[in-house]
Coordinates of N, CA and C in Angstrom, one line a residue:
X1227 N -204.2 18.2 99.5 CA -202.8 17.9 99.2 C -202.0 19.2 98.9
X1228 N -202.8 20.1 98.1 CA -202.2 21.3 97.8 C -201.5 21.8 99.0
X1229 N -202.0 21.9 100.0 CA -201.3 22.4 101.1 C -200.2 21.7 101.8
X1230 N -200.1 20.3 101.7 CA -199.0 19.4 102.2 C -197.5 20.1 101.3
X1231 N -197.8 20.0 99.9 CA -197.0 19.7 98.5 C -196.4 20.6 98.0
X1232 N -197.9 21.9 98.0 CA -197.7 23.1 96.9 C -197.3 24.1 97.8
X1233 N -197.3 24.0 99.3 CA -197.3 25.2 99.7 C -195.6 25.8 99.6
X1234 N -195.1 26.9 99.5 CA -194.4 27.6 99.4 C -193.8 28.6 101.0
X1235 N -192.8 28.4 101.4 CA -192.0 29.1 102.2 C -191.9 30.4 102.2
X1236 N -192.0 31.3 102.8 CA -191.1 32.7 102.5 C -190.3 32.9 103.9
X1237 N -189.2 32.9 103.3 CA -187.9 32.6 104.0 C -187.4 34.3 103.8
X1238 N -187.9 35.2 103.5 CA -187.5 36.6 103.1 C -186.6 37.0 104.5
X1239 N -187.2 37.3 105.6 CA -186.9 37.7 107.0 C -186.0 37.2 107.9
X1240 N -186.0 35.3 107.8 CA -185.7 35.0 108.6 C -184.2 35.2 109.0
X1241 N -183.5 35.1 107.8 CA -181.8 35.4 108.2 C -181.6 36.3 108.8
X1242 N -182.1 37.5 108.9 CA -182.4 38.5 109.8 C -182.8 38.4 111.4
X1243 N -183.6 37.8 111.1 CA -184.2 37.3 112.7 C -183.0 36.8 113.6
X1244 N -182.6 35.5 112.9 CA -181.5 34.3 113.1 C -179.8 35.5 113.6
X1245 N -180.2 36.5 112.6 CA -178.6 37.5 113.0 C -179.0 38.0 114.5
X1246 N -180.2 38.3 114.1 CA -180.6 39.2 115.3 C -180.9 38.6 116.9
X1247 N -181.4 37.2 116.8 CA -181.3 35.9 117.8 C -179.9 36.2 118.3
X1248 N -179.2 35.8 117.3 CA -177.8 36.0 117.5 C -176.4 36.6 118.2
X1249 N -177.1 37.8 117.8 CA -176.6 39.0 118.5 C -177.4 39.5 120.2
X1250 N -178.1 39.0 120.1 CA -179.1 38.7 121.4 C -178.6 38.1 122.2
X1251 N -178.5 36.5 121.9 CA -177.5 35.8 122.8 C -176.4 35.7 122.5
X1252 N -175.4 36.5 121.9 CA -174.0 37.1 122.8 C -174.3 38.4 123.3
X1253 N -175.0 39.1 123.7 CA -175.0 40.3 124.2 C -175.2 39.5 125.9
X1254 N -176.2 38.7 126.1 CA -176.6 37.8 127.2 C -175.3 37.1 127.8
X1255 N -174.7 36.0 126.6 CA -173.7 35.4 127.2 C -172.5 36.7 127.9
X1256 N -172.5 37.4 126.6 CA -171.3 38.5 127.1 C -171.6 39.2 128.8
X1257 N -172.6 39.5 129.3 CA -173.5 40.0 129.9 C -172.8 39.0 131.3
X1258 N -173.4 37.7 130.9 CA -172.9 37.0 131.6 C -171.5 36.4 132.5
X1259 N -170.8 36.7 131.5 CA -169.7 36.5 131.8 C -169.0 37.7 132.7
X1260 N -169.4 38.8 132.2 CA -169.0 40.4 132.9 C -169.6 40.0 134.4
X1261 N -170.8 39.5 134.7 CA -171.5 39.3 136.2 C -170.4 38.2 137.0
X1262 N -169.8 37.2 136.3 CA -169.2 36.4 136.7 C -167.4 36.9 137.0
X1263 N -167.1 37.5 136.5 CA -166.1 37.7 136.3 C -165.8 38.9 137.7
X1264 N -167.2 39.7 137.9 CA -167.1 40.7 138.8 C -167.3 40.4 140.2
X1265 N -168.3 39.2 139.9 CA -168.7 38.1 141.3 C -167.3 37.7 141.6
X1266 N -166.8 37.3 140.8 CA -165.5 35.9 140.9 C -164.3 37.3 142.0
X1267 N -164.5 38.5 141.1 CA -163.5 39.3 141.9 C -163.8 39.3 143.5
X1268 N -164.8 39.9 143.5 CA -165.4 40.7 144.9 C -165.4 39.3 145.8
X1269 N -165.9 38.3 145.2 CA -165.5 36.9 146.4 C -164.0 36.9 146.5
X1270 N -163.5 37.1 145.9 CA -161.6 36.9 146.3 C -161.6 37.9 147.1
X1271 N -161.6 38.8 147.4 CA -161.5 40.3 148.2 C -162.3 39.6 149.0
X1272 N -163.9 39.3 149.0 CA -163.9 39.0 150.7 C -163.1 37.8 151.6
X1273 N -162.5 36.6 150.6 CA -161.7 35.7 150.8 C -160.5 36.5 151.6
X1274 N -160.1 37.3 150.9 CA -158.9 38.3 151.4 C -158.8 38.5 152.7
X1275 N -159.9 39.5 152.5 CA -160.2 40.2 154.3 C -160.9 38.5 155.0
X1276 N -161.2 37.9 154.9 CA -161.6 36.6 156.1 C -160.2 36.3 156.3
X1277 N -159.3 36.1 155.3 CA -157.7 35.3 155.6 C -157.6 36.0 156.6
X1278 N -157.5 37.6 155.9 CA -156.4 38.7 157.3 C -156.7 38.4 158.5
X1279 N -158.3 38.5 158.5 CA -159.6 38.1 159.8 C -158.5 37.4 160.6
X1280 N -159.0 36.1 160.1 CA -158.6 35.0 160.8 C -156.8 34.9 161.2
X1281 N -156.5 35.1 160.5 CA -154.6 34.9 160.5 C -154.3 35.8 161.7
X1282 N -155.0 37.2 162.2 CA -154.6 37.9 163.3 C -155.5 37.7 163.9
X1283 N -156.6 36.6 164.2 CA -156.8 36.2 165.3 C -156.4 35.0 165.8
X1284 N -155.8 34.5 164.6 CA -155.1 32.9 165.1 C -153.7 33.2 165.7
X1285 N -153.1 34.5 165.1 CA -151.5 35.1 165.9 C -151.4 35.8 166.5
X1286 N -153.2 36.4 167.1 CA -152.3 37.4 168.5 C -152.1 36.5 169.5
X1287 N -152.8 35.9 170.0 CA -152.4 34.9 171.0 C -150.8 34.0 171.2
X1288 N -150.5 33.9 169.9 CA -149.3 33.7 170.0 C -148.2 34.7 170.4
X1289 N -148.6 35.5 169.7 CA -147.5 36.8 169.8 C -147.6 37.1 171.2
X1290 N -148.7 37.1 172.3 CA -149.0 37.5 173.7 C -148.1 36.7 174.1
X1291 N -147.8 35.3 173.8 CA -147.3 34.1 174.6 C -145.6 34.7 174.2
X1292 N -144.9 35.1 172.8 CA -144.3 35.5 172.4 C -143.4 36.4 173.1
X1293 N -144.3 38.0 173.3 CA -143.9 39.0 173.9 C -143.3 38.5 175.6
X1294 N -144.4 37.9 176.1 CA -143.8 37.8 177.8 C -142.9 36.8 177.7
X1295 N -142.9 35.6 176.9 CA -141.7 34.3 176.7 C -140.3 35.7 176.6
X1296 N -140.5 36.7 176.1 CA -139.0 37.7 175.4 C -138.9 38.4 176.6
X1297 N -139.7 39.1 177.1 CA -139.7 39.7 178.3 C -138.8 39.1 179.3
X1298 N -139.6 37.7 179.5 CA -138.1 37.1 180.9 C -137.5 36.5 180.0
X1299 N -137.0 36.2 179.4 CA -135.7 35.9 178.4 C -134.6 37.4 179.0
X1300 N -135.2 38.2 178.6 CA -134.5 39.8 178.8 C -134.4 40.1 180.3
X1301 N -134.6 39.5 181.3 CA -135.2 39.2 183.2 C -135.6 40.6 182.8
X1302 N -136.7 41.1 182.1 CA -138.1 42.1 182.6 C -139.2 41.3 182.8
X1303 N -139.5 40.1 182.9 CA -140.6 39.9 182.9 C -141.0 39.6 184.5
X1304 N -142.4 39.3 184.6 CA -142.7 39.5 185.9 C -143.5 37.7 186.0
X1305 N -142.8 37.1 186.8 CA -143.2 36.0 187.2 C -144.7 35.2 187.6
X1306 N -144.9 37.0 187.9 CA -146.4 36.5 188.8 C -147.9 36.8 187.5
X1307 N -147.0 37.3 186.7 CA -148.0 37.3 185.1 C -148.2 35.9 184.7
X1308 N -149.9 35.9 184.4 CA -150.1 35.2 183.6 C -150.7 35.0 182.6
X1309 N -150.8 34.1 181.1 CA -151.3 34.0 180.3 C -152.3 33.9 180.3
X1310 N -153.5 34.6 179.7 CA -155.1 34.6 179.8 C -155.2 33.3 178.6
X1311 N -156.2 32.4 179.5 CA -156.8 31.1 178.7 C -157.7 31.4 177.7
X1312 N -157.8 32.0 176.8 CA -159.2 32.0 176.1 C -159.7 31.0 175.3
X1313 N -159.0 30.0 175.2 CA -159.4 29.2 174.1 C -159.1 27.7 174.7
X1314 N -160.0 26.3 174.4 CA -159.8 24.8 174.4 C -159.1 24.2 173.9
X1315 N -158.2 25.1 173.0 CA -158.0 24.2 171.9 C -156.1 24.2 172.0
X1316 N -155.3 23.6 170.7 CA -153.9 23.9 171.3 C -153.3 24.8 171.9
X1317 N -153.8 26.7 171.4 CA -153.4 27.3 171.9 C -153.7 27.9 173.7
X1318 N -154.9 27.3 173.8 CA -155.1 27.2 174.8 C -154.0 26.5 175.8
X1319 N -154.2 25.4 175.6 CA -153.3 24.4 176.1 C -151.6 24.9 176.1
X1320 N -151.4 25.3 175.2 CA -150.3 26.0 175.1 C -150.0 26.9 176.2
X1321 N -151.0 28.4 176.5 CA -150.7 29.0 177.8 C -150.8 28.3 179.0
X1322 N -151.1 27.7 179.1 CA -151.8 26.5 180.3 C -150.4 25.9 180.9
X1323 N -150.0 25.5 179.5 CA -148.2 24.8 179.7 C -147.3 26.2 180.2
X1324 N -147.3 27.0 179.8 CA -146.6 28.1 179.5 C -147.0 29.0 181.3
X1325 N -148.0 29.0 181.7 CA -148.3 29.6 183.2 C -147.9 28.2 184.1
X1326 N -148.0 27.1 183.8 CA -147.6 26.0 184.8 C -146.1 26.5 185.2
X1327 N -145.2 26.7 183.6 CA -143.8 26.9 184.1 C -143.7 28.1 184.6
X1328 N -144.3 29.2 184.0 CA -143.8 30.3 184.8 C -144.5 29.9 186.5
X1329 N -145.4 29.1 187.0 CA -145.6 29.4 188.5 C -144.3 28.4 189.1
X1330 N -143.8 27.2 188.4 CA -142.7 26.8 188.7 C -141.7 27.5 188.4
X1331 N -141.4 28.3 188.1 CA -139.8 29.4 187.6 C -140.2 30.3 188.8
X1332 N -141.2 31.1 189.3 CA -141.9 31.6 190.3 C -141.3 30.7 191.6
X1333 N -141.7 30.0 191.8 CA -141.4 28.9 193.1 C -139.7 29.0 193.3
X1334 N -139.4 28.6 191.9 CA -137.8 28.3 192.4 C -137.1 29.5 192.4
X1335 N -137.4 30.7 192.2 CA -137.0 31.6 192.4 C -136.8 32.2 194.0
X1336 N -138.2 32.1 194.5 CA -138.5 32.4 195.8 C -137.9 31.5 196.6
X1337 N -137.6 29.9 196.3 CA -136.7 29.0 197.1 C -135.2 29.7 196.8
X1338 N -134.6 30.0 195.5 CA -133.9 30.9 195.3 C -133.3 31.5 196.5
X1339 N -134.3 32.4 196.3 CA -133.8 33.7 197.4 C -133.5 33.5 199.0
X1340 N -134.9 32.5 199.2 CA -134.4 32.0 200.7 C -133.7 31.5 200.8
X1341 N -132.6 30.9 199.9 CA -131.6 30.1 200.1 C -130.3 30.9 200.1
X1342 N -130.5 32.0 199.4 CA -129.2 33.1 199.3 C -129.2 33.9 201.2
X1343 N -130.3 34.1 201.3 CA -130.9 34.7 202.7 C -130.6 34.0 203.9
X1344 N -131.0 32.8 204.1 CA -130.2 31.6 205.0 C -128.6 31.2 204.7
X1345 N -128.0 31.4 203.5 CA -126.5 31.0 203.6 C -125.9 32.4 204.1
X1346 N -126.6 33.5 203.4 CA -126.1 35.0 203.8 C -126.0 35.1 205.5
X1347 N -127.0 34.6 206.2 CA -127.1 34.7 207.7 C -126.1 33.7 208.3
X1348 N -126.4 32.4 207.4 CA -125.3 31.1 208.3 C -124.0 32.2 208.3
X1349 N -123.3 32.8 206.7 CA -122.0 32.7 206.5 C -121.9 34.0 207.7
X1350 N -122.6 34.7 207.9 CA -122.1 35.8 208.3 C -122.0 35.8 209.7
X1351 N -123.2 34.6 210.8 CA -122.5 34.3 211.7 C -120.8 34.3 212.2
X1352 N -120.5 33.0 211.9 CA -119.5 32.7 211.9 C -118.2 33.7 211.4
X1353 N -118.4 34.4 210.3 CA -117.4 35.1 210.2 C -117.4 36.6 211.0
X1354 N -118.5 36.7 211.5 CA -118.4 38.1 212.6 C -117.9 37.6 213.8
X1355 N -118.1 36.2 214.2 CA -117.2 36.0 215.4 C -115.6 35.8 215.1
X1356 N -115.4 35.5 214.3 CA -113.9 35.3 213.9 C -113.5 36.6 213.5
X1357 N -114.2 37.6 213.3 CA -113.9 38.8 212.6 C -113.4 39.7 214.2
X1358 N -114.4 39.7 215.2 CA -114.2 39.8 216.6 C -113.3 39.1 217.1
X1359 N -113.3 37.8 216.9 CA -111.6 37.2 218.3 C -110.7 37.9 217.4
X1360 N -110.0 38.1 215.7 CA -109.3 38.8 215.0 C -108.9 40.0 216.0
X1361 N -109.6 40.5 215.5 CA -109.8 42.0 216.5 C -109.3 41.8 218.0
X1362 N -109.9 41.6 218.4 CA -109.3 41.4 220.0 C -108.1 41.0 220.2
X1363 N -107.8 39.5 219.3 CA -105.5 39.2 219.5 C -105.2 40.5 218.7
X1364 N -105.6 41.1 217.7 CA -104.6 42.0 217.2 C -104.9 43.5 218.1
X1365 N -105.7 43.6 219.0 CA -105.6 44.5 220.3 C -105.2 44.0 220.9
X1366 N -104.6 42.8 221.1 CA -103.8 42.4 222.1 C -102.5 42.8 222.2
X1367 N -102.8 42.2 221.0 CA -100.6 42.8 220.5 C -100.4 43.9 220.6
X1368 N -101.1 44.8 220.6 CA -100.7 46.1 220.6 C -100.6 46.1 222.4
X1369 N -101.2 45.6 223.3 CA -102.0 46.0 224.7 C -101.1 44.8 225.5
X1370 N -101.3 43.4 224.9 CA -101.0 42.7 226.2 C -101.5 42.5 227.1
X1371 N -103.1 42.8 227.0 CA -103.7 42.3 228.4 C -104.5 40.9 228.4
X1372 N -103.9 40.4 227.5 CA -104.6 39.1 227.3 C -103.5 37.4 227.9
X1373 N -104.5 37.2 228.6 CA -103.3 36.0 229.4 C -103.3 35.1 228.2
X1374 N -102.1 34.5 228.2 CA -101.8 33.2 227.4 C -102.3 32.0 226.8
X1375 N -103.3 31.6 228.2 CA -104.5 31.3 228.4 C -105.8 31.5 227.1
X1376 N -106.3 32.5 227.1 CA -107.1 33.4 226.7 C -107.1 33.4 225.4
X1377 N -106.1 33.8 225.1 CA -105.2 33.6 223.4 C -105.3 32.5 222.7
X1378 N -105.0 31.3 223.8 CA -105.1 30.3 223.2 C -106.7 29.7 222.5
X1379 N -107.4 30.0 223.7 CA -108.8 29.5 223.7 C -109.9 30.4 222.2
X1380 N -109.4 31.9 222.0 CA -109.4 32.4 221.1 C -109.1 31.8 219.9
X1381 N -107.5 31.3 219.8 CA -107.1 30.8 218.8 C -108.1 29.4 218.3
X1382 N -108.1 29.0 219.4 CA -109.1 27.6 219.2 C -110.7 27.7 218.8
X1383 N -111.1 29.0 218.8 CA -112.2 29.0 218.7 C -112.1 29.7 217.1
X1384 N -111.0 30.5 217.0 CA -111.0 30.6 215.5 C -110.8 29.7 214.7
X1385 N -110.4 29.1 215.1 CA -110.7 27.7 214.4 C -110.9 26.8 214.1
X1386 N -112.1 26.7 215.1 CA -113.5 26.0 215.4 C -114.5 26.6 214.2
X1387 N -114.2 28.0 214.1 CA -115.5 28.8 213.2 C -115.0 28.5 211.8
X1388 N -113.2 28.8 211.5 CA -112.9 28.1 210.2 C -113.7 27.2 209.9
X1389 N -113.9 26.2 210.6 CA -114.2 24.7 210.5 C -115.6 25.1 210.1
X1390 N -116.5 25.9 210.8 CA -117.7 26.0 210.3 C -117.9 26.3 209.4
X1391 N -117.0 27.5 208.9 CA -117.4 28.5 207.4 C -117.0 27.3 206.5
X1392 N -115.8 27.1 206.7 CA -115.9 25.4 205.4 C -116.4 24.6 205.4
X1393 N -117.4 24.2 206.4 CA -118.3 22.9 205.8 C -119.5 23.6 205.6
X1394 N -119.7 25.3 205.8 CA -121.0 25.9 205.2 C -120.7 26.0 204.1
X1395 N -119.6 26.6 203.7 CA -118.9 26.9 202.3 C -119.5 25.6 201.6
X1396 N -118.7 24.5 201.8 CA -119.0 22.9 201.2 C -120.4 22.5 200.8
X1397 N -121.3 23.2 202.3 CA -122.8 22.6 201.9 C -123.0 23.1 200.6
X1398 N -122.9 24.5 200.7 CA -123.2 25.3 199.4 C -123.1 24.8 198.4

């Protein structure tokens, strides 16, 4: 029983120990927190650079579609350009939309021109012969060698071609 009862403690050291425990684990926690705090940074900075990453690869494509959309806005652009597809996804689909119209702005351009090119040829028909009988009565008047006859049928044919240039005028 002596030993249950009588024995005695020596507690001399321990508050010592216990300071020194102590100061142990805050040196650890503190330790700790410095590792987290430096982790916590350097993950933001690579978060950083992935945003930039990503953000200029999600906007050059746009900006491509951007630049030539401004281009023929300005008539520099070239019709027969088109948007390179790289991607399935909206943006893709986006140039997809965006080359459909330019090969229709393309088309109606070219109907365009043939159409300026056929009225140019219709109108100018008709007005080079009228431009000729002109000429001829007003060498007449000066000359007189045109029978009465002649004049008339002229006159009538100038005004046969009137008739044309205004209902080509009209189609127009």
């Amino acid at each position: 029983w002596k030993m249950v009862f009588g024995t005695s403690l020596n507690l001399d050291g321990v508050e010592r120990d216990v300071q020194a425990a102590r100061a142990e684990f805050q040196q650890r926690i503190d330790g700790l927190v410095t590792i987290m705090l430096v982790s916590a940074l350097i993950l933001l900075g690579l978060i950083a650079l992935v945003a930039v990453f990503m953000s200029n690869a999600l906007l050059s494509p746009l900006l491509l579609i951007k630049r030539n959309l401004d281009d023929m806005a300005q008539g520099d652009g070239d019709l027969t350009q088109r948007l390179p597809i790289t991607s399935q996804d909206e943006l893709g689909e986006l140039a997809a939309s965006v080359n459909v119209m330019l090969t229709n702005l393309e088309k109606s351009r070219e109907r365009q021109k043939r159409l300026i090119g056929d009225a140019s040829h219709e109108l100018r028909t008709p007005l080079t012969s009228m431009r000729t009988n002109v000429e001829l009565l007003l060498a007449d008047q000066k000359t007189g060698m045109l029978p009465e006859q002649a004049r008339g049928e002229i006159l009538t044919d100038i005004a046969a071609q009137l008739g044309e240039f205004s209902s080509l005028i009209g189609d127009l």
